[in-house]
Amino acid sequence: MRYWWVNHKQTSKQELGGGYLWSPIREASGARSQFYDNMRIATPGDAVLSFSGGVIRHLGRVADFASPAPKPDSFGAVGDYWSASGWLLPVAWEELPAAISPKQIIEELAPLLPAKYSPIHPESGNGNQKAYLAEISAALFEKLTGQILAEAPQSVLQASTTKALASIDDSIATQVLQDPGLDATTKQQVVLARNGQGLFRSRVFGLEQSCRLTHVRTPALLIASHIKPWRSCSTAAERLDGANGLLLAPHVDRLFDKGFISFTEAGQVLVSPRLDPNDLTRLGLAEACATGCAPFSERHAPYLQFHREKVFLK
């Protein structure tokens, strides 16, 4: 288990209420930030301390791996200079019995703070500029909270993940339905595409005949899965493009959607180092992943590139 500290005074209300953390992928200048990269390093079950307004009031458990998602509408004008796309990290939050003020015990905390990428200044106890999600030691976590956490119940983590992703997707669906540039039929089809249905599913079937890995062909057993996730698409055309989809058996779809596997244009299967290789054997997919699949078309290429860069867990 890893331990994290998030500085999110500007967005704490939205993130605590929505069950997530959200950050841009890079700084406004285009530079990489370790604090933003940490969003993809955090692993389900990790602990997170919420620091806002000078105190720690909430403890969270990372519910799922971070995935690409647009900036939440609930942020409003906050972070206007941030990119419109970033990382969404589902977190199950709970309020602590009493708020913790790091500044009041900064002399005790200072030796335990990270030498690099510290969330707060070791002398003043104020939040460091640009610091967002910072990794901290178990010793610092225990010093602050007086506890070391047991494993989180999977039901709690799953519920938080569902809540966070549904919140983002529902917001996007509302935007689609209110878009004056789309006719009523297109709006309906874009919303249906969220769940792999309607026109999108028909278009995917026009390009694919079976599951890429299992070769299952029965339509009722196949999911029309977006390559570039529905919530990450910027236009209705992308959300309805059959080339932005694959037909996958349910267990393959789950692996692909969560970023545990991806594909090269040549058909090589990429397996995430975060996936237990024994699970591929248990799912009956080890041989299929080693063998790969048929090459993809040029139309698939940009979507596959997005999946490898933003969804696949490295």
mmCIF file of C-alpha atoms in Angstrom:
data_model
loop_
_atom_site.group_PDB
_atom_site.id
_atom_site.type_symbol
_atom_site.label_atom_id
_atom_site.label_comp_id
_atom_site.label_asym_id
_atom_site.label_seq_id
_atom_site.Cartn_x
_atom_site.Cartn_y
_atom_site.Cartn_z
ATOM 1 C CA MET A 1 0.000 0.000 0.000
ATOM 2 C CA ARG A 2 1.138 3.518 -0.783
ATOM 3 C CA TYR A 3 0.216 6.701 1.059
ATOM 4 C CA TRP A 4 -0.678 9.989 -0.614
ATOM 5 C CA TRP A 5 -1.413 13.589 0.347
ATOM 6 C CA VAL A 6 -3.490 15.830 -1.907
ATOM 7 C CA ASN A 7 -3.538 19.649 -1.799
ATOM 8 C CA HIS A 8 -6.894 20.620 -3.291
ATOM 9 C CA LYS A 9 -8.239 23.709 -1.600
ATOM 10 C CA GLN A 10 -9.733 25.046 -4.863
ATOM 11 C CA THR A 11 -11.571 21.849 -5.764
ATOM 12 C CA SER A 12 -11.957 19.967 -2.478
ATOM 13 C CA LYS A 13 -15.734 20.485 -2.252
ATOM 14 C CA GLN A 14 -16.308 19.048 -5.729
ATOM 15 C CA GLU A 15 -13.815 16.196 -5.383
ATOM 16 C CA LEU A 16 -14.891 15.097 -1.913
ATOM 17 C CA GLY A 17 -18.549 15.246 -2.926
ATOM 18 C CA GLY A 18 -17.986 13.486 -6.233
ATOM 19 C CA GLY A 19 -15.745 10.700 -4.959
ATOM 20 C CA TYR A 20 -12.646 11.430 -7.023
ATOM 21 C CA LEU A 21 -9.521 13.488 -7.645
ATOM 22 C CA TRP A 22 -8.920 15.240 -10.959
ATOM 23 C CA SER A 23 -5.767 16.806 -12.356
ATOM 24 C CA PRO A 24 -4.508 17.992 -15.728
ATOM 25 C CA ILE A 25 -2.098 15.642 -17.468
ATOM 26 C CA ARG A 26 0.587 18.334 -17.713
ATOM 27 C CA GLU A 27 1.218 21.823 -16.409
ATOM 28 C CA ALA A 28 -0.148 24.792 -18.375
ATOM 29 C CA SER A 29 3.315 25.263 -19.906
ATOM 30 C CA GLY A 30 3.259 21.710 -21.241
ATOM 31 C CA ALA A 31 5.852 20.533 -18.730
ATOM 32 C CA ARG A 32 5.409 17.247 -16.910
ATOM 33 C CA SER A 33 4.586 17.334 -13.219
ATOM 34 C CA GLN A 34 5.400 14.545 -10.785
ATOM 35 C CA PHE A 35 2.322 15.578 -8.821
ATOM 36 C CA TYR A 36 0.161 14.882 -11.904
ATOM 37 C CA ASP A 37 2.107 11.761 -12.903
ATOM 38 C CA ASN A 38 1.324 10.391 -9.445
ATOM 39 C CA MET A 39 -2.326 10.163 -10.468
ATOM 40 C CA ARG A 40 -1.405 7.228 -12.716
ATOM 41 C CA ILE A 41 0.882 5.664 -10.122
ATOM 42 C CA ALA A 42 -1.757 5.519 -7.387
ATOM 43 C CA THR A 43 -3.202 2.027 -7.024
ATOM 44 C CA PRO A 44 -6.570 0.773 -5.741
ATOM 45 C CA GLY A 45 -6.451 0.449 -1.961
ATOM 46 C CA ASP A 46 -3.876 3.213 -1.432
ATOM 47 C CA ALA A 47 -4.608 5.807 1.266
ATOM 48 C CA VAL A 48 -5.045 9.535 0.553
ATOM 49 C CA LEU A 49 -5.133 12.457 2.995
ATOM 50 C CA SER A 50 -7.154 15.503 1.908
ATOM 51 C CA PHE A 51 -5.444 18.802 2.798
ATOM 52 C CA SER A 52 -7.582 21.891 2.312
ATOM 53 C CA GLY A 53 -7.801 25.218 4.105
ATOM 54 C CA GLY A 54 -4.738 24.397 6.196
ATOM 55 C CA VAL A 55 -6.143 21.202 7.708
ATOM 56 C CA ILE A 56 -6.699 17.537 6.918
ATOM 57 C CA ARG A 57 -10.378 16.692 7.310
ATOM 58 C CA HIS A 58 -10.871 13.606 5.119
ATOM 59 C CA LEU A 59 -9.219 10.266 4.535
ATOM 60 C CA GLY A 60 -9.663 8.517 1.200
ATOM 61 C CA ARG A 61 -8.965 5.134 -0.327
ATOM 62 C CA VAL A 62 -8.044 4.971 -4.011
ATOM 63 C CA ALA A 63 -10.901 3.036 -5.583
ATOM 64 C CA ASP A 64 -9.542 2.407 -9.093
ATOM 65 C CA PHE A 65 -6.710 3.338 -11.426
ATOM 66 C CA ALA A 66 -6.830 6.844 -12.898
ATOM 67 C CA SER A 67 -8.288 7.147 -16.374
ATOM 68 C CA PRO A 68 -8.501 9.990 -18.917
ATOM 69 C CA ALA A 69 -11.466 12.293 -18.403
ATOM 70 C CA PRO A 70 -12.467 15.897 -19.173
ATOM 71 C CA LYS A 71 -12.296 18.533 -16.449
ATOM 72 C CA PRO A 72 -15.478 18.220 -14.345
ATOM 73 C CA ASP A 73 -18.147 20.824 -15.087
ATOM 74 C CA SER A 74 -18.617 21.261 -11.348
ATOM 75 C CA PHE A 75 -15.226 23.017 -11.172
ATOM 76 C CA GLY A 76 -16.822 26.007 -12.886
ATOM 77 C CA ALA A 77 -14.326 28.835 -13.349
ATOM 78 C CA VAL A 78 -11.774 27.187 -11.057
ATOM 79 C CA GLY A 79 -8.645 26.280 -12.975
ATOM 80 C CA ASP A 80 -9.536 28.109 -16.188
ATOM 81 C CA TYR A 81 -5.858 27.861 -17.117
ATOM 82 C CA TRP A 82 -5.894 24.058 -16.751
ATOM 83 C CA SER A 83 -6.220 21.800 -19.768
ATOM 84 C CA ALA A 84 -9.749 20.621 -20.530
ATOM 85 C CA SER A 85 -8.596 16.997 -20.315
ATOM 86 C CA GLY A 86 -6.815 15.206 -17.504
ATOM 87 C CA TRP A 87 -6.774 12.253 -15.096
ATOM 88 C CA LEU A 88 -9.754 11.141 -13.019
ATOM 89 C CA LEU A 89 -8.843 9.082 -9.940
ATOM 90 C CA PRO A 90 -11.835 7.545 -8.117
ATOM 91 C CA VAL A 91 -11.479 7.834 -4.329
ATOM 92 C CA ALA A 92 -13.742 6.636 -1.502
ATOM 93 C CA TRP A 93 -13.711 9.498 1.020
ATOM 94 C CA GLU A 94 -14.666 9.559 4.696
ATOM 95 C CA GLU A 95 -14.554 12.441 7.164
ATOM 96 C CA LEU A 96 -12.105 12.128 10.034
ATOM 97 C CA PRO A 97 -13.409 12.398 13.628
ATOM 98 C CA ALA A 98 -11.363 15.578 14.086
ATOM 99 C CA ALA A 99 -9.468 17.871 11.739
ATOM 100 C CA ILE A 100 -5.665 17.635 11.770
ATOM 101 C CA SER A 101 -3.562 20.800 11.549
ATOM 102 C CA PRO A 102 -0.074 19.959 10.204
ATOM 103 C CA LYS A 103 1.124 23.509 10.965
ATOM 104 C CA GLN A 104 0.610 22.956 14.699
ATOM 105 C CA ILE A 105 2.988 19.987 14.728
ATOM 106 C CA ILE A 106 5.261 20.960 11.832
ATOM 107 C CA GLU A 107 8.438 20.466 13.897
ATOM 108 C CA GLU A 108 7.470 16.824 14.435
ATOM 109 C CA LEU A 109 6.405 16.344 10.824
ATOM 110 C CA ALA A 110 9.364 18.062 9.118
ATOM 111 C CA PRO A 111 11.810 15.109 9.401
ATOM 112 C CA LEU A 112 9.171 12.808 7.887
ATOM 113 C CA LEU A 113 8.280 14.982 4.890
ATOM 114 C CA PRO A 114 9.600 13.934 1.454
ATOM 115 C CA ALA A 115 12.925 15.571 0.598
ATOM 116 C CA LYS A 116 11.582 16.116 -2.924
ATOM 117 C CA TYR A 117 7.993 16.791 -4.014
ATOM 118 C CA SER A 118 6.817 17.541 -0.487
ATOM 119 C CA PRO A 119 3.175 18.667 -0.242
ATOM 120 C CA ILE A 120 3.941 21.293 2.422
ATOM 121 C CA HIS A 121 6.878 23.477 3.474
ATOM 122 C CA PRO A 122 8.880 21.851 6.300
ATOM 123 C CA GLU A 123 9.160 25.116 8.246
ATOM 124 C CA SER A 124 5.906 27.003 7.696
ATOM 125 C CA GLY A 125 3.562 24.047 7.185
ATOM 126 C CA ASN A 126 1.948 25.874 4.259
ATOM 127 C CA GLY A 127 1.070 23.999 1.088
ATOM 128 C CA ASN A 128 3.811 24.074 -1.534
ATOM 129 C CA GLN A 129 3.027 25.862 -4.793
ATOM 130 C CA LYS A 130 2.049 23.515 -7.647
ATOM 131 C CA ALA A 131 1.905 20.542 -5.268
ATOM 132 C CA TYR A 132 -1.152 18.351 -5.876
ATOM 133 C CA LEU A 133 -0.910 14.591 -5.279
ATOM 134 C CA ALA A 134 2.278 13.835 -3.329
ATOM 135 C CA GLU A 135 3.495 10.484 -2.060
ATOM 136 C CA ILE A 136 4.237 10.346 1.662
ATOM 137 C CA SER A 137 5.688 7.677 3.919
ATOM 138 C CA ALA A 138 3.756 5.284 6.118
ATOM 139 C CA ALA A 139 5.537 6.874 9.074
ATOM 140 C CA LEU A 140 4.205 10.353 8.193
ATOM 141 C CA PHE A 141 0.713 8.974 7.642
ATOM 142 C CA GLU A 142 0.761 7.204 11.013
ATOM 143 C CA LYS A 143 2.138 10.301 12.741
ATOM 144 C CA LEU A 144 -0.749 12.372 11.413
ATOM 145 C CA THR A 145 -3.604 9.926 11.840
ATOM 146 C CA GLY A 146 -2.372 7.579 14.551
ATOM 147 C CA GLN A 147 -3.309 4.560 12.453
ATOM 148 C CA ILE A 148 -2.176 2.150 9.778
ATOM 149 C CA LEU A 149 -5.043 1.090 7.553
ATOM 150 C CA ALA A 150 -6.358 -2.378 6.931
ATOM 151 C CA GLU A 151 -7.325 -3.476 3.432
ATOM 152 C CA ALA A 152 -10.331 -1.601 2.057
ATOM 153 C CA PRO A 153 -13.550 -3.545 1.287
ATOM 154 C CA GLN A 154 -13.884 -4.068 -2.460
ATOM 155 C CA SER A 155 -17.582 -3.183 -2.329
ATOM 156 C CA VAL A 156 -16.710 0.308 -1.053
ATOM 157 C CA LEU A 157 -14.077 0.847 -3.741
ATOM 158 C CA GLN A 158 -16.374 -0.363 -6.523
ATOM 159 C CA ALA A 159 -19.217 1.873 -5.380
ATOM 160 C CA SER A 160 -16.928 4.912 -5.366
ATOM 161 C CA THR A 161 -15.589 4.119 -8.842
ATOM 162 C CA THR A 162 -19.105 3.771 -10.231
ATOM 163 C CA LYS A 163 -20.146 7.058 -8.608
ATOM 164 C CA ALA A 164 -17.161 9.022 -9.916
ATOM 165 C CA LEU A 165 -17.353 7.788 -13.512
ATOM 166 C CA ALA A 166 -21.136 8.058 -13.689
ATOM 167 C CA SER A 167 -20.937 11.655 -12.498
ATOM 168 C CA ILE A 168 -18.586 12.600 -15.327
ATOM 169 C CA ASP A 169 -20.514 10.642 -17.963
ATOM 170 C CA ASP A 170 -23.878 12.023 -16.866
ATOM 171 C CA SER A 171 -22.499 15.556 -17.151
ATOM 172 C CA ILE A 172 -21.240 14.877 -20.683
ATOM 173 C CA ALA A 173 -24.580 13.345 -21.681
ATOM 174 C CA THR A 174 -26.350 16.490 -20.463
ATOM 175 C CA GLN A 175 -24.006 18.632 -22.559
ATOM 176 C CA VAL A 176 -24.729 16.475 -25.608
ATOM 177 C CA LEU A 177 -28.489 16.806 -25.153
ATOM 178 C CA GLN A 178 -28.146 20.591 -24.832
ATOM 179 C CA ASP A 179 -25.818 20.995 -27.824
ATOM 180 C CA PRO A 180 -27.597 23.246 -30.373
ATOM 181 C CA GLY A 181 -25.275 22.026 -33.112
ATOM 182 C CA LEU A 182 -26.659 18.473 -33.026
ATOM 183 C CA ASP A 183 -30.048 17.333 -34.278
ATOM 184 C CA ALA A 184 -32.316 15.251 -32.045
ATOM 185 C CA THR A 185 -31.455 11.948 -33.757
ATOM 186 C CA THR A 186 -27.711 12.477 -33.419
ATOM 187 C CA LYS A 187 -28.075 13.429 -29.758
ATOM 188 C CA GLN A 188 -29.984 10.225 -29.090
ATOM 189 C CA GLN A 189 -27.386 8.116 -30.883
ATOM 190 C CA VAL A 190 -24.453 9.744 -29.063
ATOM 191 C CA VAL A 191 -26.075 9.017 -25.702
ATOM 192 C CA LEU A 192 -26.771 5.415 -26.741
ATOM 193 C CA ALA A 193 -23.140 5.058 -27.796
ATOM 194 C CA ARG A 194 -22.127 5.652 -24.171
ATOM 195 C CA ASN A 195 -23.133 2.030 -23.504
ATOM 196 C CA GLY A 196 -22.014 0.645 -26.858
ATOM 197 C CA GLN A 197 -25.506 0.647 -28.343
ATOM 198 C CA GLY A 198 -27.392 2.122 -31.298
ATOM 199 C CA LEU A 199 -25.689 3.453 -34.407
ATOM 200 C CA PHE A 200 -22.229 3.080 -32.884
ATOM 201 C CA ARG A 201 -22.721 -0.644 -32.325
ATOM 202 C CA SER A 202 -24.020 -1.099 -35.885
ATOM 203 C CA ARG A 203 -21.012 0.727 -37.300
ATOM 204 C CA VAL A 204 -18.580 -1.384 -35.274
ATOM 205 C CA PHE A 205 -20.267 -4.533 -36.602
ATOM 206 C CA GLY A 206 -19.759 -3.124 -40.087
ATOM 207 C CA LEU A 207 -15.980 -3.237 -39.533
ATOM 208 C CA GLU A 208 -15.498 -6.139 -37.109
ATOM 209 C CA GLN A 209 -16.869 -9.665 -37.242
ATOM 210 C CA SER A 210 -15.709 -11.222 -33.974
ATOM 211 C CA CYS A 211 -13.815 -10.670 -30.735
ATOM 212 C CA ARG A 212 -10.207 -9.824 -31.514
ATOM 213 C CA LEU A 213 -8.815 -12.303 -28.990
ATOM 214 C CA THR A 214 -11.386 -15.045 -28.454
ATOM 215 C CA HIS A 215 -12.887 -15.031 -31.991
ATOM 216 C CA VAL A 216 -16.378 -15.334 -30.501
ATOM 217 C CA ARG A 217 -18.861 -14.364 -33.239
ATOM 218 C CA THR A 218 -22.288 -14.553 -31.583
ATOM 219 C CA PRO A 219 -23.517 -10.907 -31.478
ATOM 220 C CA ALA A 220 -25.283 -11.327 -28.133
ATOM 221 C CA LEU A 221 -21.959 -12.292 -26.537
ATOM 222 C CA LEU A 222 -20.021 -9.296 -27.875
ATOM 223 C CA ILE A 223 -19.601 -5.785 -26.521
ATOM 224 C CA ALA A 224 -19.040 -2.842 -28.854
ATOM 225 C CA SER A 225 -16.254 -1.178 -26.898
ATOM 226 C CA HIS A 226 -14.879 2.297 -27.550
ATOM 227 C CA ILE A 227 -11.109 2.385 -28.106
ATOM 228 C CA LYS A 228 -10.861 6.058 -27.177
ATOM 229 C CA PRO A 229 -13.277 6.180 -24.246
ATOM 230 C CA TRP A 230 -16.663 7.819 -24.802
ATOM 231 C CA ARG A 231 -15.989 10.386 -22.065
ATOM 232 C CA SER A 232 -12.657 11.334 -23.668
ATOM 233 C CA CYS A 233 -14.044 11.964 -27.157
ATOM 234 C CA SER A 234 -14.295 15.613 -28.130
ATOM 235 C CA THR A 235 -16.961 15.334 -30.843
ATOM 236 C CA ALA A 236 -20.099 13.400 -31.690
ATOM 237 C CA ALA A 237 -18.286 12.058 -34.765
ATOM 238 C CA GLU A 238 -15.636 10.411 -32.599
ATOM 239 C CA ARG A 239 -18.246 8.891 -30.311
ATOM 240 C CA LEU A 240 -20.128 7.402 -33.265
ATOM 241 C CA ASP A 241 -17.157 6.378 -35.416
ATOM 242 C CA GLY A 242 -17.150 2.610 -35.962
ATOM 243 C CA ALA A 243 -13.354 2.725 -36.261
ATOM 244 C CA ASN A 244 -13.291 3.915 -32.647
ATOM 245 C CA GLY A 245 -14.681 0.579 -31.579
ATOM 246 C CA LEU A 246 -13.877 -3.090 -31.210
ATOM 247 C CA LEU A 247 -16.058 -6.133 -30.718
ATOM 248 C CA LEU A 248 -14.852 -7.855 -27.567
ATOM 249 C CA ALA A 249 -16.026 -10.708 -25.361
ATOM 250 C CA PRO A 250 -17.025 -9.369 -21.917
ATOM 251 C CA HIS A 251 -13.849 -10.417 -20.087
ATOM 252 C CA VAL A 252 -11.645 -9.037 -22.874
ATOM 253 C CA ASP A 253 -13.644 -5.803 -22.859
ATOM 254 C CA ARG A 254 -13.046 -5.457 -19.115
ATOM 255 C CA LEU A 255 -9.287 -5.848 -19.541
ATOM 256 C CA PHE A 256 -9.226 -3.378 -22.432
ATOM 257 C CA ASP A 257 -11.494 -0.816 -20.770
ATOM 258 C CA LYS A 258 -9.430 -0.834 -17.570
ATOM 259 C CA GLY A 259 -6.150 -0.502 -19.467
ATOM 260 C CA PHE A 260 -4.776 -3.924 -18.559
ATOM 261 C CA ILE A 261 -4.268 -4.721 -22.255
ATOM 262 C CA SER A 262 -3.868 -2.691 -25.432
ATOM 263 C CA PHE A 263 -2.955 -3.287 -29.067
ATOM 264 C CA THR A 264 -0.410 -2.115 -31.586
ATOM 265 C CA GLU A 265 -1.587 -1.392 -35.123
ATOM 266 C CA ALA A 266 0.112 -4.612 -36.211
ATOM 267 C CA GLY A 267 -2.052 -6.646 -33.823
ATOM 268 C CA GLN A 268 0.449 -7.256 -31.023
ATOM 269 C CA VAL A 269 -1.201 -7.430 -27.613
ATOM 270 C CA LEU A 270 0.379 -5.271 -24.915
ATOM 271 C CA VAL A 271 -0.106 -6.585 -21.376
ATOM 272 C CA SER A 272 0.151 -4.165 -18.479
ATOM 273 C CA PRO A 273 2.780 -4.894 -15.825
ATOM 274 C CA ARG A 274 0.054 -4.062 -13.293
ATOM 275 C CA LEU A 275 -1.915 -7.154 -14.291
ATOM 276 C CA ASP A 276 -1.135 -10.416 -12.541
ATOM 277 C CA PRO A 277 -0.023 -12.688 -15.431
ATOM 278 C CA ASN A 278 -1.690 -15.597 -13.655
ATOM 279 C CA ASP A 279 -5.022 -13.864 -14.174
ATOM 280 C CA LEU A 280 -4.561 -14.048 -17.955
ATOM 281 C CA THR A 281 -4.158 -17.811 -17.573
ATOM 282 C CA ARG A 282 -7.190 -18.018 -15.312
ATOM 283 C CA LEU A 283 -9.206 -16.118 -17.919
ATOM 284 C CA GLY A 284 -7.958 -18.433 -20.655
ATOM 285 C CA LEU A 285 -6.311 -15.553 -22.540
ATOM 286 C CA ALA A 286 -2.569 -16.126 -22.053
ATOM 287 C CA GLU A 287 -2.105 -17.878 -25.390
ATOM 288 C CA ALA A 288 -4.329 -15.427 -27.269
ATOM 289 C CA CYS A 289 -2.411 -12.457 -25.888
ATOM 290 C CA ALA A 290 0.914 -14.047 -26.830
ATOM 291 C CA THR A 291 -0.315 -14.799 -30.351
ATOM 292 C CA GLY A 292 -1.946 -11.423 -31.005
ATOM 293 C CA CYS A 293 -4.602 -10.638 -33.578
ATOM 294 C CA ALA A 294 -5.022 -9.468 -37.157
ATOM 295 C CA PRO A 295 -3.610 -6.033 -38.066
ATOM 296 C CA PHE A 296 -5.879 -3.030 -37.667
ATOM 297 C CA SER A 297 -6.939 -0.587 -40.358
ATOM 298 C CA GLU A 298 -5.514 2.907 -40.735
ATOM 299 C CA ARG A 299 -8.779 4.293 -39.386
ATOM 300 C CA HIS A 300 -8.173 2.498 -36.092
ATOM 301 C CA ALA A 301 -4.649 3.886 -35.693
ATOM 302 C CA PRO A 302 -5.283 7.273 -33.984
ATOM 303 C CA TYR A 303 -7.728 5.735 -31.533
ATOM 304 C CA LEU A 304 -5.339 2.895 -30.673
ATOM 305 C CA GLN A 305 -2.562 5.419 -30.129
ATOM 306 C CA PHE A 306 -4.752 7.305 -27.666
ATOM 307 C CA HIS A 307 -5.540 4.054 -25.829
ATOM 308 C CA ARG A 308 -1.866 3.103 -25.547
ATOM 309 C CA GLU A 309 -0.843 6.557 -24.327
ATOM 310 C CA LYS A 310 -3.734 7.466 -22.032
ATOM 311 C CA VAL A 311 -5.632 4.282 -21.030
ATOM 312 C CA PHE A 312 -3.056 1.476 -21.001
ATOM 313 C CA LEU A 313 -1.495 1.053 -17.561
ATOM 314 C CA LYS A 314 2.278 1.158 -17.825
#
